[in-house]
Structures are given as C-alpha cells and as structure tokens.
Amino acid sequence: MSSEPAGSRASSTSRASSASFMSPAPRALPGRSPVSVALSLARSGRVPGPRFPAGPQTTPWPGPALPVPGPLDRLLRRSLAGGRLRPAASAGALHPVNAHLLLGAGTGLPPGRYAYQPVTHRLHPRGAVDGNVPPGALAVLTVTARRTVSQYGHRGWPLLLLDTGHAAAALVLAGAPAWCPDADGALLAAAAGLPSGRCGEHALAAVRLTPGPEDALAWWAARPPGAPPPPDAHPAPPVLRHAWDVLDALTAPARGRAVPAARRRGGAPYPDAVWRAPGAAVPPEAGTGRTG
C-alpha cells in the first residue's frame, strides 16, 4: 500500500494530465487521416489541459472606424453586432469568428476590403482596390482559433466550425441572399486579402451580403492582399498549433478535385465557389467537415 499522501497523488495526477495535454497530438494510424485522429481525440474523455491566454475579444484593427453603410447596417446589426450578448451563438461566449467585408460598387463606401468590428458596429479599412470592381458585398468568415482553443484545448477546433456555422446562419436569417460553406481555404484567404501562411486567422466560409456575380470571390482573390491582422504577441502552445493543422487540412481542396498548378495571385484562376440560397440542401460531400 502506498504511503504517498492523497493530496500528493492528486497533485501528481494533475501534473501528468497537464503534461499529457501539452504533448504533441498522436500520429495518424495507417488508414486513418490526421483529421479522423483529431476528431477521435476531440470526442474522447481526455480532459483539456490548463488554459492559456485567449487574446483580445476582437481583433484590434488600427486606423479609422467607419460607420456601416445603410445597405448593410440592418443586416449586420441583426446578425453579428453587439457586446457580450451577440445574436450569433458561440461556445463559451468566446466569439472566435471574424467577418472581412469585400465591398464593391454601390455599397456606400469606396470599394475595398474592410474588417468588421462587431462590438462597436464599425468597419476598419484594410485596403482600397482599383479596376472594374464587381458590384455587391461579400463577407469572408475567419476564425481566431486561439480564443476557443485557449479554453477547450483539443476539443476546440470542432467548436470553431460550429461557431462559423452559427455566424453564417445568423447572416442568412438576417437577410443575406446566399452563402458558400465549401470554398477551399486558399481561395477564401486570398479573397479576404489575408497574407499567405498563418496569420492567426483561418478562413472557413463566405456569405453574400447583397446580390452580385458568381465569380466575385475569384475576382477578389486576384487582387493584392490587404492590411494583415496585428501580430499575436503570445506564444502558440502545441495544442493551438495542432488546431491550426486540423483547420488547414479541413479547408484544403477535396480529394479528386482538380486544382490549378499555379494558385497564387496573377496565376491560374481559383476554382469557382458554389453559392447556395437560404434553405437549399447542401450535398453530403460539401462543407468544411471533410475527413478523407
């Protein structure tokens, strides 16, 4: 019989649990994709480890804060705007979803990319665009994984997908005419003007805020990038880097889908996005939940 005090045993167990949590994710077994392994881990009884800094509630974009133009004011106010009690549901009230607006002609502001600040209901310019800008307004929805993973650990990345779905649904219920749940991440990030590589945000979906052409995402993706998000001053623990890897895998092109060899601005065009009207059925293979 062990003479170790119960408190010491509990402390040892806690330290072992924390060490296990911070260790790298298990490697994929033969025949199983990394996403399948990550999903099994997220659904397991493994207890998330200690929390780490979640960072700011919203991205602190520099520069002027502009009023939302009239054509978009009601839609955004009824879907994403607000402080702690926002219309869009979020796990742990952490609200990791960001909205990057791509505004064309006729939207009430100069054409360009804007970051939406939901707490203040304001737009922060991220760069003007020139040329024959397509009409209408789009929103690319990204997630700052740190906010959710800081609390839920290895269980956090499925919640990021769920929160993105809630935000997209809130926009559609508020009057958005179409949404796109399954464009690949490279197209969405380029359209949002985010820098290549990891910048703290992962693009997961797009919503059409006003009517516009079907190929608008590809047009925006061909433009130079906009202002990047402020750098994250906090270190990224292994569990957060693992969540980034899973999001990268989920938003990669689906298997069997032809992808142009040159997928950079000025190169071959991106694949067309498929827009769906509210209430339209989503094919089983669509969405960001690919696990193959």
mmCIF file with all atom_site columns, N, CA, C and O in Angstrom, residues 165-209:
data_model
loop_
_atom_site.group_PDB
_atom_site.id
_atom_site.type_symbol
_atom_site.label_atom_id
_atom_site.label_alt_id
_atom_site.label_comp_id
_atom_site.label_asym_id
_atom_site.label_entity_id
_atom_site.label_seq_id
_atom_site.pdbx_PDB_ins_code
_atom_site.Cartn_x
_atom_site.Cartn_y
_atom_site.Cartn_z
_atom_site.occupancy
_atom_site.B_iso_or_equiv
_atom_site.pdbx_formal_charge
_atom_site.auth_seq_id
_atom_site.auth_comp_id
_atom_site.auth_asym_id
_atom_site.auth_atom_id
_atom_site.pdbx_PDB_model_num
ATOM 1   N N  . GLY A 1 165 ? -20.644 28.212 -38.449 1.00 0.00 ? 165 GLY A N  1
ATOM 2   C CA . GLY A 1 165 ? -21.982 27.913 -38.935 1.00 0.00 ? 165 GLY A CA 1
ATOM 3   C C  . GLY A 1 165 ? -23.038 28.800 -38.303 1.00 0.00 ? 165 GLY A C  1
ATOM 4   O O  . GLY A 1 165 ? -23.971 29.264 -38.975 1.00 0.00 ? 165 GLY A O  1
ATOM 5   N N  . HIS A 1 166 ? -22.893 29.056 -36.992 1.00 0.00 ? 166 HIS A N  1
ATOM 6   C CA . HIS A 1 166 ? -23.838 29.943 -36.315 1.00 0.00 ? 166 HIS A CA 1
ATOM 7   C C  . HIS A 1 166 ? -23.779 31.350 -36.902 1.00 0.00 ? 166 HIS A C  1
ATOM 8   O O  . HIS A 1 166 ? -24.814 31.991 -37.117 1.00 0.00 ? 166 HIS A O  1
ATOM 9   N N  . ALA A 1 167 ? -22.571 31.858 -37.157 1.00 0.00 ? 167 ALA A N  1
ATOM 10  C CA . ALA A 1 167 ? -22.435 33.207 -37.709 1.00 0.00 ? 167 ALA A CA 1
ATOM 11  C C  . ALA A 1 167 ? -23.020 33.284 -39.118 1.00 0.00 ? 167 ALA A C  1
ATOM 12  O O  . ALA A 1 167 ? -23.715 34.255 -39.460 1.00 0.00 ? 167 ALA A O  1
ATOM 13  N N  . ALA A 1 168 ? -22.728 32.274 -39.940 1.00 0.00 ? 168 ALA A N  1
ATOM 14  C CA . ALA A 1 168 ? -23.281 32.258 -41.299 1.00 0.00 ? 168 ALA A CA 1
ATOM 15  C C  . ALA A 1 168 ? -24.802 32.182 -41.260 1.00 0.00 ? 168 ALA A C  1
ATOM 16  O O  . ALA A 1 168 ? -25.498 32.880 -42.015 1.00 0.00 ? 168 ALA A O  1
ATOM 17  N N  . ALA A 1 169 ? -25.347 31.339 -40.374 1.00 0.00 ? 169 ALA A N  1
ATOM 18  C CA . ALA A 1 169 ? -26.801 31.213 -40.261 1.00 0.00 ? 169 ALA A CA 1
ATOM 19  C C  . ALA A 1 169 ? -27.428 32.520 -39.785 1.00 0.00 ? 169 ALA A C  1
ATOM 20  O O  . ALA A 1 169 ? -28.502 32.910 -40.259 1.00 0.00 ? 169 ALA A O  1
ATOM 21  N N  . ALA A 1 170 ? -26.762 33.206 -38.857 1.00 0.00 ? 170 ALA A N  1
ATOM 22  C CA . ALA A 1 170 ? -27.296 34.478 -38.381 1.00 0.00 ? 170 ALA A CA 1
ATOM 23  C C  . ALA A 1 170 ? -27.368 35.498 -39.516 1.00 0.00 ? 170 ALA A C  1
ATOM 24  O O  . ALA A 1 170 ? -28.341 36.250 -39.629 1.00 0.00 ? 170 ALA A O  1
ATOM 25  N N  . LEU A 1 171 ? -26.349 35.523 -40.370 1.00 0.00 ? 171 LEU A N  1
ATOM 26  C CA . LEU A 1 171 ? -26.360 36.442 -41.500 1.00 0.00 ? 171 LEU A CA 1
ATOM 27  C C  . LEU A 1 171 ? -27.479 36.093 -42.488 1.00 0.00 ? 171 LEU A C  1
ATOM 28  O O  . LEU A 1 171 ? -28.180 36.981 -42.995 1.00 0.00 ? 171 LEU A O  1
ATOM 29  N N  . VAL A 1 172 ? -27.633 34.798 -42.760 1.00 0.00 ? 172 VAL A N  1
ATOM 30  C CA . VAL A 1 172 ? -28.683 34.381 -43.692 1.00 0.00 ? 172 VAL A CA 1
ATOM 31  C C  . VAL A 1 172 ? -30.069 34.697 -43.122 1.00 0.00 ? 172 VAL A C  1
ATOM 32  O O  . VAL A 1 172 ? -30.959 35.198 -43.829 1.00 0.00 ? 172 VAL A O  1
ATOM 33  N N  . LEU A 1 173 ? -30.275 34.434 -41.832 1.00 0.00 ? 173 LEU A N  1
ATOM 34  C CA . LEU A 1 173 ? -31.568 34.728 -41.216 1.00 0.00 ? 173 LEU A CA 1
ATOM 35  C C  . LEU A 1 173 ? -31.856 36.227 -41.197 1.00 0.00 ? 173 LEU A C  1
ATOM 36  O O  . LEU A 1 173 ? -33.013 36.643 -41.210 1.00 0.00 ? 173 LEU A O  1
ATOM 37  N N  . ALA A 1 174 ? -30.795 37.033 -41.182 1.00 0.00 ? 174 ALA A N  1
ATOM 38  C CA . ALA A 1 174 ? -30.975 38.484 -41.186 1.00 0.00 ? 174 ALA A CA 1
ATOM 39  C C  . ALA A 1 174 ? -31.212 39.038 -42.586 1.00 0.00 ? 174 ALA A C  1
ATOM 40  O O  . ALA A 1 174 ? -31.490 40.234 -42.725 1.00 0.00 ? 174 ALA A O  1
ATOM 41  N N  . GLY A 1 175 ? -31.087 38.194 -43.607 1.00 0.00 ? 175 GLY A N  1
ATOM 42  C CA . GLY A 1 175 ? -31.398 38.642 -44.960 1.00 0.00 ? 175 GLY A CA 1
ATOM 43  C C  . GLY A 1 175 ? -30.335 38.441 -46.002 1.00 0.00 ? 175 GLY A C  1
ATOM 44  O O  . GLY A 1 175 ? -30.529 38.833 -47.156 1.00 0.00 ? 175 GLY A O  1
ATOM 45  N N  . ALA A 1 176 ? -29.186 37.846 -45.664 1.00 0.00 ? 176 ALA A N  1
ATOM 46  C CA . ALA A 1 176 ? -28.162 37.589 -46.678 1.00 0.00 ? 176 ALA A CA 1
ATOM 47  C C  . ALA A 1 176 ? -28.717 36.633 -47.737 1.00 0.00 ? 176 ALA A C  1
ATOM 48  O O  . ALA A 1 176 ? -29.335 35.622 -47.396 1.00 0.00 ? 176 ALA A O  1
ATOM 49  N N  . PRO A 1 177 ? -28.493 36.909 -49.027 1.00 0.00 ? 177 PRO A N  1
ATOM 50  C CA . PRO A 1 177 ? -29.139 36.114 -50.076 1.00 0.00 ? 177 PRO A CA 1
ATOM 51  C C  . PRO A 1 177 ? -28.483 34.783 -50.386 1.00 0.00 ? 177 PRO A C  1
ATOM 52  O O  . PRO A 1 177 ? -29.104 33.942 -51.037 1.00 0.00 ? 177 PRO A O  1
ATOM 53  N N  . ALA A 1 178 ? -27.239 34.550 -49.972 1.00 0.00 ? 178 ALA A N  1
ATOM 54  C CA . ALA A 1 178 ? -26.575 33.285 -50.310 1.00 0.00 ? 178 ALA A CA 1
ATOM 55  C C  . ALA A 1 178 ? -25.360 33.099 -49.417 1.00 0.00 ? 178 ALA A C  1
ATOM 56  O O  . ALA A 1 178 ? -24.832 34.047 -48.838 1.00 0.00 ? 178 ALA A O  1
ATOM 57  N N  . TRP A 1 179 ? -24.922 31.832 -49.331 1.00 0.00 ? 179 TRP A N  1
ATOM 58  C CA . TRP A 1 179 ? -23.737 31.521 -48.534 1.00 0.00 ? 179 TRP A CA 1
ATOM 59  C C  . TRP A 1 179 ? -22.938 30.445 -49.247 1.00 0.00 ? 179 TRP A C  1
ATOM 60  O O  . TRP A 1 179 ? -23.438 29.742 -50.125 1.00 0.00 ? 179 TRP A O  1
ATOM 61  N N  . CYS A 1 180 ? -21.676 30.335 -48.888 1.00 0.00 ? 180 CYS A N  1
ATOM 62  C CA . CYS A 1 180 ? -20.761 29.397 -49.534 1.00 0.00 ? 180 CYS A CA 1
ATOM 63  C C  . CYS A 1 180 ? -19.977 28.683 -48.435 1.00 0.00 ? 180 CYS A C  1
ATOM 64  O O  . CYS A 1 180 ? -19.013 29.243 -47.896 1.00 0.00 ? 180 CYS A O  1
ATOM 65  N N  . PRO A 1 181 ? -20.355 27.442 -48.080 1.00 0.00 ? 181 PRO A N  1
ATOM 66  C CA . PRO A 1 181 ? -19.703 26.746 -46.974 1.00 0.00 ? 181 PRO A CA 1
ATOM 67  C C  . PRO A 1 181 ? -18.493 25.918 -47.359 1.00 0.00 ? 181 PRO A C  1
ATOM 68  O O  . PRO A 1 181 ? -17.811 25.403 -46.476 1.00 0.00 ? 181 PRO A O  1
ATOM 69  N N  . ASP A 1 182 ? -18.210 25.761 -48.657 1.00 0.00 ? 182 ASP A N  1
ATOM 70  C CA . ASP A 1 182 ? -17.220 24.753 -49.030 1.00 0.00 ? 182 ASP A CA 1
ATOM 71  C C  . ASP A 1 182 ? -16.157 25.231 -50.017 1.00 0.00 ? 182 ASP A C  1
ATOM 72  O O  . ASP A 1 182 ? -15.498 24.426 -50.647 1.00 0.00 ? 182 ASP A O  1
ATOM 73  N N  . ALA A 1 183 ? -15.959 26.548 -50.142 1.00 0.00 ? 183 ALA A N  1
ATOM 74  C CA . ALA A 1 183 ? -14.817 27.015 -50.927 1.00 0.00 ? 183 ALA A CA 1
ATOM 75  C C  . ALA A 1 183 ? -13.542 26.690 -50.153 1.00 0.00 ? 183 ALA A C  1
ATOM 76  O O  . ALA A 1 183 ? -13.533 26.704 -48.925 1.00 0.00 ? 183 ALA A O  1
ATOM 77  N N  . ASP A 1 184 ? -12.462 26.379 -50.865 1.00 0.00 ? 184 ASP A N  1
ATOM 78  C CA . ASP A 1 184 ? -11.257 25.991 -50.124 1.00 0.00 ? 184 ASP A CA 1
ATOM 79  C C  . ASP A 1 184 ? -10.617 27.206 -49.469 1.00 0.00 ? 184 ASP A C  1
ATOM 80  O O  . ASP A 1 184 ? -10.826 28.352 -49.848 1.00 0.00 ? 184 ASP A O  1
ATOM 81  N N  . GLY A 1 185 ? -9.829  26.929 -48.432 1.00 0.00 ? 185 GLY A N  1
ATOM 82  C CA . GLY A 1 185 ? -9.285  27.991 -47.611 1.00 0.00 ? 185 GLY A CA 1
ATOM 83  C C  . GLY A 1 185 ? -8.377  28.946 -48.343 1.00 0.00 ? 185 GLY A C  1
ATOM 84  O O  . GLY A 1 185 ? -8.331  30.147 -48.019 1.00 0.00 ? 185 GLY A O  1
ATOM 85  N N  . ALA A 1 186 ? -7.630  28.459 -49.337 1.00 0.00 ? 186 ALA A N  1
ATOM 86  C CA . ALA A 1 186 ? -6.735  29.338 -50.081 1.00 0.00 ? 186 ALA A CA 1
ATOM 87  C C  . ALA A 1 186 ? -7.511  30.403 -50.838 1.00 0.00 ? 186 ALA A C  1
ATOM 88  O O  . ALA A 1 186 ? -7.107  31.577 -50.878 1.00 0.00 ? 186 ALA A O  1
ATOM 89  N N  . LEU A 1 187 ? -8.611  30.021 -51.459 1.00 0.00 ? 187 LEU A N  1
ATOM 90  C CA . LEU A 1 187 ? -9.453  30.981 -52.170 1.00 0.00 ? 187 LEU A CA 1
ATOM 91  C C  . LEU A 1 187 ? -10.026 32.007 -51.197 1.00 0.00 ? 187 LEU A C  1
ATOM 92  O O  . LEU A 1 187 ? -9.973  33.219 -51.442 1.00 0.00 ? 187 LEU A O  1
ATOM 93  N N  . LEU A 1 188 ? -10.581 31.541 -50.077 1.00 0.00 ? 188 LEU A N  1
ATOM 94  C CA . LEU A 1 188 ? -11.214 32.445 -49.126 1.00 0.00 ? 188 LEU A CA 1
ATOM 95  C C  . LEU A 1 188 ? -10.198 33.417 -48.522 1.00 0.00 ? 188 LEU A C  1
ATOM 96  O O  . LEU A 1 188 ? -10.467 34.611 -48.376 1.00 0.00 ? 188 LEU A O  1
ATOM 97  N N  . ALA A 1 189 ? -9.015  32.891 -48.144 1.00 0.00 ? 189 ALA A N  1
ATOM 98  C CA . ALA A 1 189 ? -7.995  33.754 -47.548 1.00 0.00 ? 189 ALA A CA 1
ATOM 99  C C  . ALA A 1 189 ? -7.508  34.801 -48.548 1.00 0.00 ? 189 ALA A C  1
ATOM 100 O O  . ALA A 1 189 ? -7.310  35.967 -48.198 1.00 0.00 ? 189 ALA A O  1
ATOM 101 N N  . ALA A 1 190 ? -7.302  34.383 -49.804 1.00 0.00 ? 190 ALA A N  1
ATOM 102 C CA . ALA A 1 190 ? -6.856  35.331 -50.822 1.00 0.00 ? 190 ALA A CA 1
ATOM 103 C C  . ALA A 1 190 ? -7.925  36.385 -51.092 1.00 0.00 ? 190 ALA A C  1
ATOM 104 O O  . ALA A 1 190 ? -7.622  37.571 -51.269 1.00 0.00 ? 190 ALA A O  1
ATOM 105 N N  . ALA A 1 191 ? -9.184  35.965 -51.125 1.00 0.00 ? 191 ALA A N  1
ATOM 106 C CA . ALA A 1 191 ? -10.261 36.927 -51.344 1.00 0.00 ? 191 ALA A CA 1
ATOM 107 C C  . ALA A 1 191 ? -10.333 37.932 -50.196 1.00 0.00 ? 191 ALA A C  1
ATOM 108 O O  . ALA A 1 191 ? -10.547 39.127 -50.414 1.00 0.00 ? 191 ALA A O  1
ATOM 109 N N  . ALA A 1 192 ? -10.131 37.456 -48.977 1.00 0.00 ? 192 ALA A N  1
ATOM 110 C CA . ALA A 1 192 ? -10.142 38.347 -47.822 1.00 0.00 ? 192 ALA A CA 1
ATOM 111 C C  . ALA A 1 192 ? -8.897  39.214 -47.759 1.00 0.00 ? 192 ALA A C  1
ATOM 112 O O  . ALA A 1 192 ? -8.823  40.131 -46.934 1.00 0.00 ? 192 ALA A O  1
ATOM 113 N N  . GLY A 1 193 ? -7.909  38.917 -48.613 1.00 0.00 ? 193 GLY A N  1
ATOM 114 C CA . GLY A 1 193 ? -6.690  39.703 -48.622 1.00 0.00 ? 193 GLY A CA 1
ATOM 115 C C  . GLY A 1 193 ? -5.764  39.394 -47.474 1.00 0.00 ? 193 GLY A C  1
ATOM 116 O O  . GLY A 1 193 ? -4.904  40.204 -47.121 1.00 0.00 ? 193 GLY A O  1
ATOM 117 N N  . LEU A 1 194 ? -5.910  38.208 -46.872 1.00 0.00 ? 194 LEU A N  1
ATOM 118 C CA . LEU A 1 194 ? -5.043  37.817 -45.769 1.00 0.00 ? 194 LEU A CA 1
ATOM 119 C C  . LEU A 1 194 ? -3.710  37.331 -46.324 1.00 0.00 ? 194 LEU A C  1
ATOM 120 O O  . LEU A 1 194 ? -3.657  36.748 -47.410 1.00 0.00 ? 194 LEU A O  1
ATOM 121 N N  . PRO A 1 195 ? -2.628  37.533 -45.586 1.00 0.00 ? 195 PRO A N  1
ATOM 122 C CA . PRO A 1 195 ? -1.315  37.120 -46.094 1.00 0.00 ? 195 PRO A CA 1
ATOM 123 C C  . PRO A 1 195 ? -1.208  35.617 -46.197 1.00 0.00 ? 195 PRO A C  1
ATOM 124 O O  . PRO A 1 195 ? -1.916  34.871 -45.494 1.00 0.00 ? 195 PRO A O  1
ATOM 125 N N  . SER A 1 196 ? -0.352  35.149 -47.105 1.00 0.00 ? 196 SER A N  1
ATOM 126 C CA . SER A 1 196 ? -0.131  33.708 -47.223 1.00 0.00 ? 196 SER A CA 1
ATOM 127 C C  . SER A 1 196 ? 0.547   33.208 -45.956 1.00 0.00 ? 196 SER A C  1
ATOM 128 O O  . SER A 1 196 ? 1.285   33.933 -45.289 1.00 0.00 ? 196 SER A O  1
ATOM 129 N N  . GLY A 1 197 ? 0.297   31.962 -45.604 1.00 0.00 ? 197 GLY A N  1
ATOM 130 C CA . GLY A 1 197 ? 0.834   31.424 -44.365 1.00 0.00 ? 197 GLY A CA 1
ATOM 131 C C  . GLY A 1 197 ? -0.074  31.778 -43.202 1.00 0.00 ? 197 GLY A C  1
ATOM 132 O O  . GLY A 1 197 ? -1.106  32.439 -43.352 1.00 0.00 ? 197 GLY A O  1
ATOM 133 N N  . ARG A 1 198 ? 0.295   31.326 -42.038 1.00 0.00 ? 198 ARG A N  1
ATOM 134 C CA . ARG A 1 198 ? -0.545  31.528 -40.866 1.00 0.00 ? 198 ARG A CA 1
ATOM 135 C C  . ARG A 1 198 ? -0.421  32.960 -40.346 1.00 0.00 ? 198 ARG A C  1
ATOM 136 O O  . ARG A 1 198 ? 0.661   33.465 -40.124 1.00 0.00 ? 198 ARG A O  1
ATOM 137 N N  . CYS A 1 199 ? -1.590  33.580 -40.156 1.00 0.00 ? 199 CYS A N  1
ATOM 138 C CA . CYS A 1 199 ? -1.604  34.958 -39.667 1.00 0.00 ? 199 CYS A CA 1
ATOM 139 C C  . CYS A 1 199 ? -2.484  35.089 -38.437 1.00 0.00 ? 199 CYS A C  1
ATOM 140 O O  . CYS A 1 199 ? -2.857  36.189 -38.051 1.00 0.00 ? 199 CYS A O  1
ATOM 141 N N  . GLY A 1 200 ? -2.843  33.961 -37.821 1.00 0.00 ? 200 GLY A N  1
ATOM 142 C CA . GLY A 1 200 ? -3.721  33.995 -36.660 1.00 0.00 ? 200 GLY A CA 1
ATOM 143 C C  . GLY A 1 200 ? -5.180  33.807 -36.985 1.00 0.00 ? 200 GLY A C  1
ATOM 144 O O  . GLY A 1 200 ? -6.003  33.612 -36.091 1.00 0.00 ? 200 GLY A O  1
ATOM 145 N N  . GLU A 1 201 ? -5.553  33.891 -38.277 1.00 0.00 ? 201 GLU A N  1
ATOM 146 C CA . GLU A 1 201 ? -6.936  33.703 -38.700 1.00 0.00 ? 201 GLU A CA 1
ATOM 147 C C  . GLU A 1 201 ? -7.001  32.625 -39.781 1.00 0.00 ? 201 GLU A C  1
ATOM 148 O O  . GLU A 1 201 ? -6.111  32.547 -40.629 1.00 0.00 ? 201 GLU A O  1
ATOM 149 N N  . HIS A 1 202 ? -8.039  31.820 -39.735 1.00 0.00 ? 202 HIS A N  1
ATOM 150 C CA . HIS A 1 202 ? -8.282  30.807 -40.765 1.00 0.00 ? 202 HIS A CA 1
ATOM 151 C C  . HIS A 1 202 ? -9.632  31.099 -41.418 1.00 0.00 ? 202 HIS A C  1
ATOM 152 O O  . HIS A 1 202 ? -10.646 31.243 -40.726 1.00 0.00 ? 202 HIS A O  1
ATOM 153 N N  . ALA A 1 203 ? -9.648  31.191 -42.743 1.00 0.00 ? 203 ALA A N  1
ATOM 154 C CA . ALA A 1 203 ? -10.879 31.459 -43.490 1.00 0.00 ? 203 ALA A CA 1
ATOM 155 C C  . ALA A 1 203 ? -11.656 30.163 -43.688 1.00 0.00 ? 203 ALA A C  1
ATOM 156 O O  . ALA A 1 203 ? -11.108 29.173 -44.173 1.00 0.00 ? 203 ALA A O  1
ATOM 157 N N  . LEU A 1 204 ? -12.943 30.173 -43.307 1.00 0.00 ? 204 LEU A N  1
ATOM 158 C CA . LEU A 1 204 ? -13.740 28.945 -43.339 1.00 0.00 ? 204 LEU A CA 1
ATOM 159 C C  . LEU A 1 204 ? -14.977 29.027 -44.225 1.00 0.00 ? 204 LEU A C  1
ATOM 160 O O  . LEU A 1 204 ? -15.453 27.990 -44.686 1.00 0.00 ? 204 LEU A O  1
ATOM 161 N N  . ALA A 1 205 ? -15.544 30.202 -44.426 1.00 0.00 ? 205 ALA A N  1
ATOM 162 C CA . ALA A 1 205 ? -16.801 30.281 -45.183 1.00 0.00 ? 205 ALA A CA 1
ATOM 163 C C  . ALA A 1 205 ? -16.961 31.685 -45.738 1.00 0.00 ? 205 ALA A C  1
ATOM 164 O O  . ALA A 1 205 ? -16.220 32.604 -45.386 1.00 0.00 ? 205 ALA A O  1
ATOM 165 N N  . ALA A 1 206 ? -17.939 31.838 -46.628 1.00 0.00 ? 206 ALA A N  1
ATOM 166 C CA . ALA A 1 206 ? -18.262 33.149 -47.194 1.00 0.00 ? 206 ALA A CA 1
ATOM 167 C C  . ALA A 1 206 ? -19.773 33.304 -47.245 1.00 0.00 ? 206 ALA A C  1
ATOM 168 O O  . ALA A 1 206 ? -20.511 32.322 -47.378 1.00 0.00 ? 206 ALA A O  1
ATOM 169 N N  . VAL A 1 207 ? -20.214 34.535 -47.124 1.00 0.00 ? 207 VAL A N  1
ATOM 170 C CA . VAL A 1 207 ? -21.643 34.856 -47.197 1.00 0.00 ? 207 VAL A CA 1
ATOM 171 C C  . VAL A 1 207 ? -21.809 36.046 -48.127 1.00 0.00 ? 207 VAL A C  1
ATOM 172 O O  . VAL A 1 207 ? -21.072 37.032 -48.025 1.00 0.00 ? 207 VAL A O  1
ATOM 173 N N  . ARG A 1 208 ? -22.765 35.942 -49.036 1.00 0.00 ? 208 ARG A N  1
ATOM 174 C CA . ARG A 1 208 ? -23.072 37.063 -49.927 1.00 0.00 ? 208 ARG A CA 1
ATOM 175 C C  . ARG A 1 208 ? -24.053 37.984 -49.194 1.00 0.00 ? 208 ARG A C  1
ATOM 176 O O  . ARG A 1 208 ? -25.172 37.573 -48.857 1.00 0.00 ? 208 ARG A O  1
ATOM 177 N N  . LEU A 1 209 ? -23.627 39.212 -48.948 1.00 0.00 ? 209 LEU A N  1
ATOM 178 C CA . LEU A 1 209 ? -24.457 40.143 -48.194 1.00 0.00 ? 209 LEU A CA 1
ATOM 179 C C  . LEU A 1 209 ? -25.468 40.867 -49.073 1.00 0.00 ? 209 LEU A C  1
ATOM 180 O O  . LEU A 1 209 ? -26.530 41.275 -48.588 1.00 0.00 ? 209 LEU A O  1
#
